[in-house]
CSV table of C-alpha atoms and ligand atoms in Angstrom, one decimal:
chain,number,residue,atom,x,y,z
D,1,MET,CA,-7.8,15.2,-20.1
D,2,ILE,CA,-6.5,12.6,-17.3
D,3,ALA,CA,-4.6,15.5,-15.4
D,4,ASP,CA,-8.2,17.5,-15.0
D,5,TRP,CA,-9.2,13.9,-14.0
D,6,LEU,CA,-7.4,13.7,-10.5
D,7,ASP,CA,-8.6,17.2,-9.9
D,8,LEU,CA,-12.3,16.7,-10.6
D,9,THR,CA,-12.3,13.6,-8.4
D,10,LEU,CA,-10.9,15.5,-5.4
D,11,GLU,CA,-13.7,18.0,-5.7
D,12,GLY,CA,-16.1,15.6,-5.9
D,13,HIS,CA,-16.8,16.8,-10.2
D,14,ALA,CA,-15.4,13.7,-11.9
D,15,SER,CA,-17.7,12.0,-14.3
D,16,ALA,CA,-17.9,7.8,-13.0
D,17,ARG,CA,-17.3,6.8,-16.5
D,18,GLY,CA,-15.4,8.2,-19.6
D,19,MET,CA,-12.7,7.3,-22.0
D,20,GLY,CA,-10.1,9.0,-24.3
D,21,ARG,CA,-6.6,8.9,-25.8
D,22,ILE,CA,-3.0,10.3,-24.0
D,23,PRO,CA,-0.3,10.5,-26.5
D,24,SER,CA,0.8,7.0,-25.9
D,25,GLY,CA,-2.1,5.0,-25.1
D,26,ARG,CA,-5.7,4.8,-24.0
D,27,TYR,CA,-7.2,5.9,-20.7
D,28,GLU,CA,-10.7,4.7,-19.2
D,29,ILE,CA,-12.2,5.9,-16.0
D,30,VAL,CA,-13.8,2.7,-14.5
D,31,ALA,CA,-15.0,3.8,-11.6
D,32,PRO,CA,-15.2,6.8,-9.2
D,33,GLY,CA,-11.6,7.5,-8.6
D,34,VAL,CA,-10.5,4.6,-11.1
D,35,LEU,CA,-8.3,5.5,-13.5
D,36,GLU,CA,-7.3,2.4,-16.2
D,37,ILE,CA,-4.5,3.5,-18.8
D,38,CYS,CA,-3.3,1.2,-21.6
D,39,PRO,CA,-0.7,1.6,-23.1
D,40,ASP,CA,-0.4,1.2,-27.7
D,41,ASP,CA,3.0,-0.5,-27.4
D,42,SER,CA,4.2,-2.7,-24.3
D,43,GLY,CA,7.9,-1.3,-23.0
D,44,PRO,CA,10.1,-4.5,-22.9
D,45,HIS,CA,9.6,-4.8,-18.8
D,46,ALA,CA,6.2,-4.4,-18.9
D,47,ARG,CA,4.2,-5.9,-15.6
D,48,PRO,CA,0.3,-5.1,-15.2
D,49,VAL,CA,0.6,-2.6,-12.4
D,50,VAL,CA,-1.9,-1.4,-9.6
D,51,ILE,CA,-0.3,2.1,-7.8
D,52,SER,CA,-3.1,3.0,-5.2
D,53,ALA,CA,-3.3,6.1,-3.0
D,54,GLY,CA,-5.6,7.5,-0.4
D,55,ILE,CA,-6.7,4.4,0.9
D,56,HIS,CA,-6.3,6.9,4.0
D,57,GLY,CA,-7.9,10.2,3.0
D,58,ASN,CA,-5.4,12.5,4.9
D,59,GLU,CA,-2.3,10.8,3.7
D,60,THR,CA,-1.6,13.4,0.6
D,61,ALA,CA,2.0,12.6,-0.3
D,62,PRO,CA,1.3,9.8,-1.9
D,63,ILE,CA,-1.7,11.5,-4.2
D,64,GLU,CA,0.9,14.1,-5.3
D,65,LEU,CA,3.2,11.2,-6.5
D,66,MET,CA,0.4,9.9,-8.7
D,67,GLY,CA,-0.4,13.7,-9.8
D,68,GLU,CA,3.0,13.8,-11.1
D,69,LEU,CA,2.8,10.2,-12.8
D,70,ILE,CA,-0.5,11.7,-14.5
D,71,ALA,CA,0.6,14.7,-16.1
D,72,GLY,CA,3.7,12.9,-17.2
D,73,LEU,CA,1.8,10.6,-19.4
D,74,GLU,CA,-0.7,13.5,-20.4
D,75,SER,CA,1.8,15.8,-21.8
D,76,GLY,CA,3.9,12.8,-22.9
D,77,HIS,CA,7.3,13.5,-20.8
D,78,LEU,CA,6.3,9.6,-20.2
D,79,ILE,CA,5.8,7.3,-22.7
D,80,ALA,CA,2.6,4.4,-21.5
D,81,GLY,CA,4.2,0.8,-21.8
D,82,ALA,CA,2.2,-1.2,-19.3
D,83,PRO,CA,-1.3,-1.5,-18.0
D,84,LEU,CA,-2.0,0.6,-15.4
D,85,LEU,CA,-4.6,0.9,-12.5
D,86,LEU,CA,-4.3,4.2,-11.1
D,87,ILE,CA,-6.8,4.4,-7.7
D,88,LEU,CA,-8.1,6.7,-5.3
D,89,GLY,CA,-9.2,5.2,-2.5
D,90,ASN,CA,-11.2,6.3,0.3
D,91,LEU,CA,-12.6,9.9,-2.0
D,92,PRO,CA,-15.0,11.3,0.8
D,93,ALA,CA,-12.2,11.3,3.5
D,94,ILE,CA,-10.0,12.6,0.8
D,95,ARG,CA,-12.1,15.6,-0.1
D,96,THR,CA,-12.4,16.3,3.9
D,97,GLY,CA,-9.1,15.7,5.1
D,98,GLU,CA,-9.5,12.5,7.2
D,99,ARG,CA,-8.5,9.2,7.9
D,100,PHE,CA,-11.7,7.7,7.2
D,101,HIS,CA,-15.5,8.2,7.7
D,102,ALA,CA,-16.9,5.5,9.4
D,103,THR,CA,-14.5,2.9,9.5
D,104,ASN,CA,-11.0,2.3,8.4
D,105,LEU,CA,-11.1,1.3,4.9
D,106,ASN,CA,-7.7,-0.8,4.7
D,107,ARG,CA,-8.7,-3.7,6.7
D,108,LEU,CA,-12.0,-4.5,4.5
D,109,PHE,CA,-10.5,-6.3,1.7
D,110,ARG,CA,-11.8,-9.2,2.4
D,111,ARG,CA,-13.5,-11.6,0.1
D,112,THR,CA,-17.2,-12.8,1.6
D,113,GLU,CA,-17.5,-16.6,1.5
D,114,THR,CA,-20.0,-16.7,-1.5
D,115,ALA,CA,-18.1,-14.7,-3.5
D,116,THR,CA,-15.2,-15.1,-5.4
D,117,ALA,CA,-14.0,-12.6,-8.3
D,118,ILE,CA,-16.7,-9.9,-8.9
D,119,SER,CA,-17.0,-7.8,-12.1
D,120,VAL,CA,-16.4,-4.3,-11.7
D,121,ASP,CA,-20.1,-3.8,-13.0
D,122,ALA,CA,-21.4,-5.7,-10.4
D,123,GLY,CA,-18.8,-3.9,-8.1
D,124,ASN,CA,-20.2,-0.6,-9.2
D,125,ALA,CA,-23.6,-1.5,-9.2
D,126,ALA,CA,-23.2,-3.0,-5.7
D,127,ALA,CA,-21.9,0.7,-4.7
D,128,GLY,CA,-23.8,2.8,-6.6
D,129,LYS,CA,-22.9,3.1,-10.7
D,130,ALA,CA,-22.8,6.3,-11.0
D,131,ASN,CA,-22.1,8.2,-8.2
D,132,ASP,CA,-19.2,7.9,-5.6
D,133,CYS,CA,-20.1,5.5,-2.5
D,134,PRO,CA,-22.0,7.3,0.5
D,135,ALA,CA,-18.6,8.9,2.9
D,136,ASP,CA,-20.2,6.5,5.6
D,137,ASP,CA,-19.7,3.2,3.6
D,138,GLU,CA,-16.0,1.9,3.4
D,139,PRO,CA,-17.6,-1.9,3.3
D,140,ALA,CA,-19.4,-0.6,-0.4
D,141,ARG,CA,-16.1,1.2,-1.5
D,142,ALA,CA,-13.8,-1.7,-0.7
D,143,ARG,CA,-16.2,-4.0,-2.6
D,144,GLN,CA,-15.9,-1.9,-5.8
D,145,LEU,CA,-12.3,-1.5,-5.3
D,146,MET,CA,-11.5,-5.1,-5.2
D,147,ALA,CA,-14.4,-6.0,-8.6
D,148,ALA,CA,-12.0,-2.9,-9.8
D,149,VAL,CA,-8.5,-4.8,-8.9
D,150,ASP,CA,-10.1,-8.4,-10.4
D,151,ASP,CA,-11.1,-7.1,-13.7
D,152,PHE,CA,-7.9,-5.6,-14.4
D,153,TYR,CA,-5.7,-8.7,-13.2
D,154,ALA,CA,-8.3,-10.5,-15.6
D,155,ARG,CA,-7.7,-8.6,-18.3
D,156,PHE,CA,-3.9,-8.0,-18.4
D,157,PRO,CA,-1.9,-11.9,-17.3
D,158,PRO,CA,1.6,-10.8,-16.4
D,159,ALA,CA,4.2,-12.2,-18.8
D,160,ASP,CA,5.7,-15.8,-18.7
D,161,GLY,CA,8.0,-15.4,-15.9
D,162,THR,CA,6.7,-11.9,-14.1
D,163,ARG,CA,4.2,-11.2,-11.5
D,164,ARG,CA,1.9,-8.2,-11.2
D,165,LEU,CA,2.3,-6.0,-8.9
D,166,HIS,CA,0.4,-3.3,-6.9
D,167,TYR,CA,1.9,-0.6,-4.5
D,168,ASP,CA,-0.4,0.8,-2.0
D,169,MET,CA,1.4,3.9,-0.8
D,170,HIS,CA,0.7,5.5,2.8
D,171,THR,CA,2.3,7.7,5.0
D,172,ALA,CA,2.4,7.2,8.7
D,173,ILE,CA,0.8,9.4,11.5
D,174,ARG,CA,3.9,8.6,13.5
D,175,ASP,CA,7.8,10.0,13.4
D,176,SER,CA,9.5,6.9,12.4
D,177,HIS,CA,13.5,5.8,12.5
D,178,TYR,CA,13.1,4.7,9.3
D,179,PRO,CA,10.7,7.5,7.5
D,180,ARG,CA,10.0,5.5,4.8
D,181,PHE,CA,9.4,1.5,4.8
D,182,ALA,CA,7.7,-1.6,3.2
D,183,VAL,CA,5.3,-3.5,4.6
D,184,VAL,CA,5.0,-7.1,3.0
D,185,PRO,CA,1.7,-8.6,3.7
D,186,PHE,CA,1.8,-12.2,5.1
D,187,SER,CA,1.1,-14.8,1.8
D,188,GLU,CA,1.2,-18.7,2.1
D,189,GLY,CA,2.0,-18.3,-1.6
D,190,GLU,CA,4.8,-17.7,-3.7
D,191,ALA,CA,7.9,-15.3,-2.0
D,192,ILE,CA,8.1,-11.3,-3.3
D,193,SER,CA,10.3,-11.4,-6.5
D,194,PRO,CA,14.1,-10.8,-5.5
D,195,SER,CA,14.3,-8.1,-7.7
D,196,GLN,CA,11.7,-6.0,-5.6
D,197,TRP,CA,14.2,-5.7,-3.1
D,198,SER,CA,16.1,-3.9,-5.0
D,199,ILE,CA,13.9,-2.1,-6.8
D,200,LEU,CA,12.4,-0.8,-3.7
D,201,SER,CA,15.9,0.0,-2.4
D,202,ALA,CA,16.5,2.6,-5.1
D,203,ALA,CA,13.0,4.1,-4.7
D,204,GLY,CA,14.5,5.4,-1.4
D,205,LEU,CA,12.9,2.6,1.2
D,206,GLN,CA,15.2,2.3,4.0
D,207,ALA,CA,13.3,-0.5,6.1
D,208,VAL,CA,11.2,-4.2,5.4
D,209,LEU,CA,8.6,-5.4,7.5
D,210,HIS,CA,7.3,-8.6,6.9
D,211,GLN,CA,3.6,-9.8,8.4
D,212,HIS,CA,3.4,-12.6,10.1
D,213,GLN,CA,0.0,-13.2,9.5
D,214,HIS,CA,-3.1,-12.3,7.1
D,215,SER,CA,-4.4,-8.9,7.5
D,216,TRP,CA,-7.0,-7.5,5.3
D,217,THR,CA,-5.2,-4.8,3.7
D,218,PHE,CA,-5.2,-3.3,0.0
D,219,SER,CA,-1.6,-4.7,-0.7
D,220,HIS,CA,-3.0,-8.2,1.2
D,221,TYR,CA,-5.7,-8.2,-1.2
D,222,SER,CA,-3.2,-8.8,-4.6
D,223,ARG,CA,-1.1,-10.6,-3.1
D,224,HIS,CA,-3.3,-13.3,-1.9
D,225,TYR,CA,-6.2,-13.6,-4.3
D,226,HIS,CA,-3.8,-12.7,-7.3
D,227,ASP,CA,-0.5,-13.8,-6.3
D,228,ALA,CA,1.3,-10.2,-7.0
D,229,ASP,CA,4.0,-9.0,-5.9
D,230,ALA,CA,2.6,-6.4,-2.9
D,231,PHE,CA,3.3,-3.9,-0.5
D,232,THR,CA,1.9,-1.6,2.0
D,233,LEU,CA,4.5,2.1,1.3
D,234,GLU,CA,4.7,3.9,4.2
D,235,LEU,CA,6.3,7.1,2.6
D,236,GLY,CA,7.2,9.9,5.3
D,237,GLN,CA,4.3,11.2,7.8
D,238,VAL,CA,1.2,12.8,7.2
D,239,HIS,CA,0.8,16.3,5.7
D,240,PRO,CA,-1.6,18.1,4.0
D,241,PHE,CA,-1.5,19.0,0.5
D,242,GLY,CA,1.2,21.1,-0.7
D,243,GLU,CA,3.6,20.5,2.6
D,244,ASN,CA,5.0,17.5,1.7
D,245,ASP,CA,9.0,16.4,1.4
D,246,MET,CA,8.4,15.9,-2.7
D,247,VAL,CA,12.5,16.1,-3.1
D,248,ALA,CA,12.4,13.2,-0.6
D,249,LEU,CA,10.2,10.8,-2.5
D,250,ALA,CA,11.6,11.9,-6.0
D,251,PRO,CA,13.3,8.3,-6.3
D,252,MET,CA,10.0,6.6,-5.6
D,253,SER,CA,8.5,9.1,-8.7
D,254,GLN,CA,11.0,7.8,-10.7
D,255,LEU,CA,10.1,3.9,-10.0
D,256,LEU,CA,6.4,5.1,-10.6
D,257,ALA,CA,7.1,6.1,-14.0
D,258,ALA,CA,9.4,3.4,-14.8
D,259,LEU,CA,6.4,1.1,-14.0
D,260,ALA,CA,4.5,3.2,-16.2
D,261,MET,CA,7.1,2.9,-19.1
D,262,GLY,CA,7.4,-0.3,-19.0
D,263,ILE,CA,11.0,-0.2,-18.4
D,264,GLU,CA,13.6,-1.6,-16.0
D,265,ALA,CA,13.3,0.2,-12.6
D,266,PRO,CA,16.7,1.6,-10.9
D,267,SER,CA,18.0,-1.3,-8.6
D,268,ALA,CA,20.3,-0.7,-5.7
D,269,ALA,CA,21.6,-2.6,-3.0
D,270,PRO,CA,18.7,-4.4,-1.2
D,271,GLU,CA,21.0,-4.3,1.9
D,272,ARG,CA,21.0,-0.8,2.2
D,273,MET,CA,17.3,-1.4,4.0
D,274,ALA,CA,17.1,-2.9,6.9
D,275,TYR,CA,14.7,-5.8,7.3
D,276,PHE,CA,12.2,-6.8,10.2
D,277,LYS,CA,9.8,-9.8,11.3
D,278,VAL,CA,6.9,-9.5,13.5
D,279,GLU,CA,8.5,-11.4,17.0
D,280,ILE,CA,5.3,-10.4,19.4
D,281,GLU,CA,2.3,-9.0,18.5
D,282,LEU,CA,1.3,-7.1,21.9
D,283,MET,CA,-2.7,-7.4,22.7
D,284,ARG,CA,-4.7,-5.3,25.0
D,285,ARG,CA,-5.8,-8.4,27.4
D,286,SER,CA,-7.4,-5.7,30.1
D,287,THR,CA,-8.9,-2.6,30.9
D,288,ASP,CA,-5.5,-2.7,33.4
D,289,PHE,CA,-2.9,-2.1,30.7
D,290,ARG,CA,-0.6,0.4,29.7
D,291,LEU,CA,2.5,1.1,27.3
D,292,CYS,CA,5.5,1.3,29.3
D,293,PHE,CA,7.1,3.8,27.3
D,294,ASN,CA,5.8,7.6,25.8
D,295,ASP,CA,2.8,8.1,23.9
D,296,ASP,CA,4.9,9.7,21.0
D,297,VAL,CA,8.0,7.5,20.8
D,298,ALA,CA,9.0,7.0,16.9
D,299,ASN,CA,8.3,4.3,14.9
D,300,PHE,CA,11.3,1.4,15.2
D,301,THR,CA,12.5,2.7,18.3
D,302,THR,CA,14.7,-0.3,19.7
D,303,PHE,CA,14.0,-1.4,23.1
D,304,THR,CA,17.1,-3.4,24.7
D,305,PRO,CA,17.1,-7.2,26.7
D,306,GLY,CA,15.1,-6.5,30.2
D,307,THR,CA,13.3,-3.4,29.2
D,308,VAL,CA,9.4,-3.7,30.2
D,309,VAL,CA,7.6,-2.5,27.6
D,310,ALA,CA,4.0,-3.4,28.7
D,311,GLU,CA,2.1,-4.0,31.4
D,312,ASP,CA,-1.5,-6.1,31.7
D,313,GLY,CA,-3.6,-6.4,34.4
D,314,GLU,CA,-4.0,-10.0,32.8
D,315,ALA,CA,-1.5,-10.9,30.7
D,316,GLY,CA,1.1,-9.2,33.2
D,317,PRO,CA,4.2,-7.1,31.9
D,318,CYS,CA,5.6,-7.8,28.3
D,319,THR,CA,9.7,-8.5,28.7
D,320,VAL,CA,12.3,-7.9,26.2
D,321,GLY,CA,13.9,-10.9,26.0
D,322,ASP,CA,17.5,-11.6,24.7
D,323,THR,CA,16.9,-10.1,21.1
D,324,PRO,CA,16.3,-6.4,20.9
D,325,LEU,CA,13.1,-5.8,19.6
D,326,SER,CA,11.8,-2.5,17.1
D,327,VAL,CA,8.3,-1.2,18.7
D,328,VAL,CA,6.0,-0.2,15.5
D,329,PHE,CA,2.2,1.3,15.2
D,330,PRO,CA,1.7,1.4,18.9
D,331,ASN,CA,-1.5,2.5,20.7
D,332,ALA,CA,-2.5,1.8,23.8
D,333,ARG,CA,-6.4,3.0,23.6
D,334,VAL,CA,-7.5,-0.1,21.3
D,335,GLU,CA,-10.5,-2.3,22.6
D,336,ILE,CA,-9.4,-5.6,24.7
D,337,GLY,CA,-8.6,-8.2,22.6
D,338,ALA,CA,-7.2,-5.7,19.8
D,339,ARG,CA,-3.3,-5.4,18.7
D,340,ALA,CA,-2.1,-2.4,21.0
D,341,ALA,CA,1.9,-2.8,18.9
D,342,LEU,CA,4.3,-5.1,17.1
D,343,LEU,CA,7.4,-5.7,18.3
D,344,LEU,CA,10.3,-6.3,15.4
D,345,ALA,CA,12.9,-8.5,15.4
D,346,ALA,CA,15.9,-7.6,13.2
D,347,CYS,CA,16.7,-10.1,10.5
D,348,GLU,CA,18.7,-11.0,7.6
D,349,PRO,CA,17.8,-9.6,3.9
D,350,PRO,CA,15.7,-12.0,1.5
D,351,GLN,CA,18.2,-14.0,-0.2
D,352,VAL,CA,18.2,-12.4,-3.5
D,353,ALA,CA,18.9,-15.1,-5.9
D,354,LEU,CA,22.4,-14.5,-8.2
D,355,ALA,CA,20.5,-14.5,-11.5
D,356,SER,CA,18.2,-12.0,-10.7
D,357,ASP,CA,14.9,-12.4,-12.2
D,358,HIS,CA,14.5,-8.6,-13.3
D,359,THR,CA,16.1,-10.2,-16.6
D,360,SER,CA,13.9,-13.2,-16.8
D,361,SER,CA,11.1,-10.7,-18.9
D,362,GLU,CA,12.8,-10.2,-22.0
V,1,LIG,ZN1,-2.3,4.9,5.9
């Protein structure tokens, strides 16, 4: 019963291994909190999909979305039609309702110089095969999850003309002018498939933020090492289990269902979303540093030209130039040399090819 898998995993009682059947395919627990679903028959738009939640343990709405998906597949309400890897990220932190234990898991998805792709068994061995990783060992969990993704993507290559996919689902700590937004990891490789913009728009995403440099997040891992269409999706604000606004997330739930079934995902005009690129990465340079706005300012708050947004004893004031800038992820209390905020400029929607790519997989 895979519906139990989620509850048992959250309670810390799930077995680390196991397999069985759902009405339309097979499932296998490949590592603690990592469930693979393989369909009996592929849907017409099947792509190998990684869906992850709980990389930050206190972000519960994505776990509820995953629960809905699993319940649908188990009951036969959803017909499996694409290879699916479902991941619950930081298990000890999820159980205690904390963002993380020792360190932020979502900065650790980087291969070491000696390791290229690692087998899932090696990753499990590194993490302690039969058990969860120790609560304070986020680096071991990152290695285990990287191995699981490597193994999954190696066994399920995408069909010609399509790409692998990874949605890493989160919720944000602070309020936001755009409660649901996608962060696109930086890549020197292929551009994101154009159809993704209409798909994310239909799923209720309201804004898109293009990263300007590598950051070793889980979605970046899939994009950088596997050329996947990969995103960090911020899906509203952090709330405890049962207090999430799942109505606002119904379109996202529909998207996940379409991916699991390998059918065409709903689409909407990409122009419905606002697009931003990083203009300034605001760094803290000295002890004498402050942000010149309230601590609880919402993400995407916009500052007009001439506004002083930060003052630093070494770097001096940071003033908005001719273009209005919007702030995300501000934090004045970072270490010296670390990022205190991103300042964004609005940009044009990506060019959506006239011959849309979501018919090319047929
Ligand atoms: Zn998060």
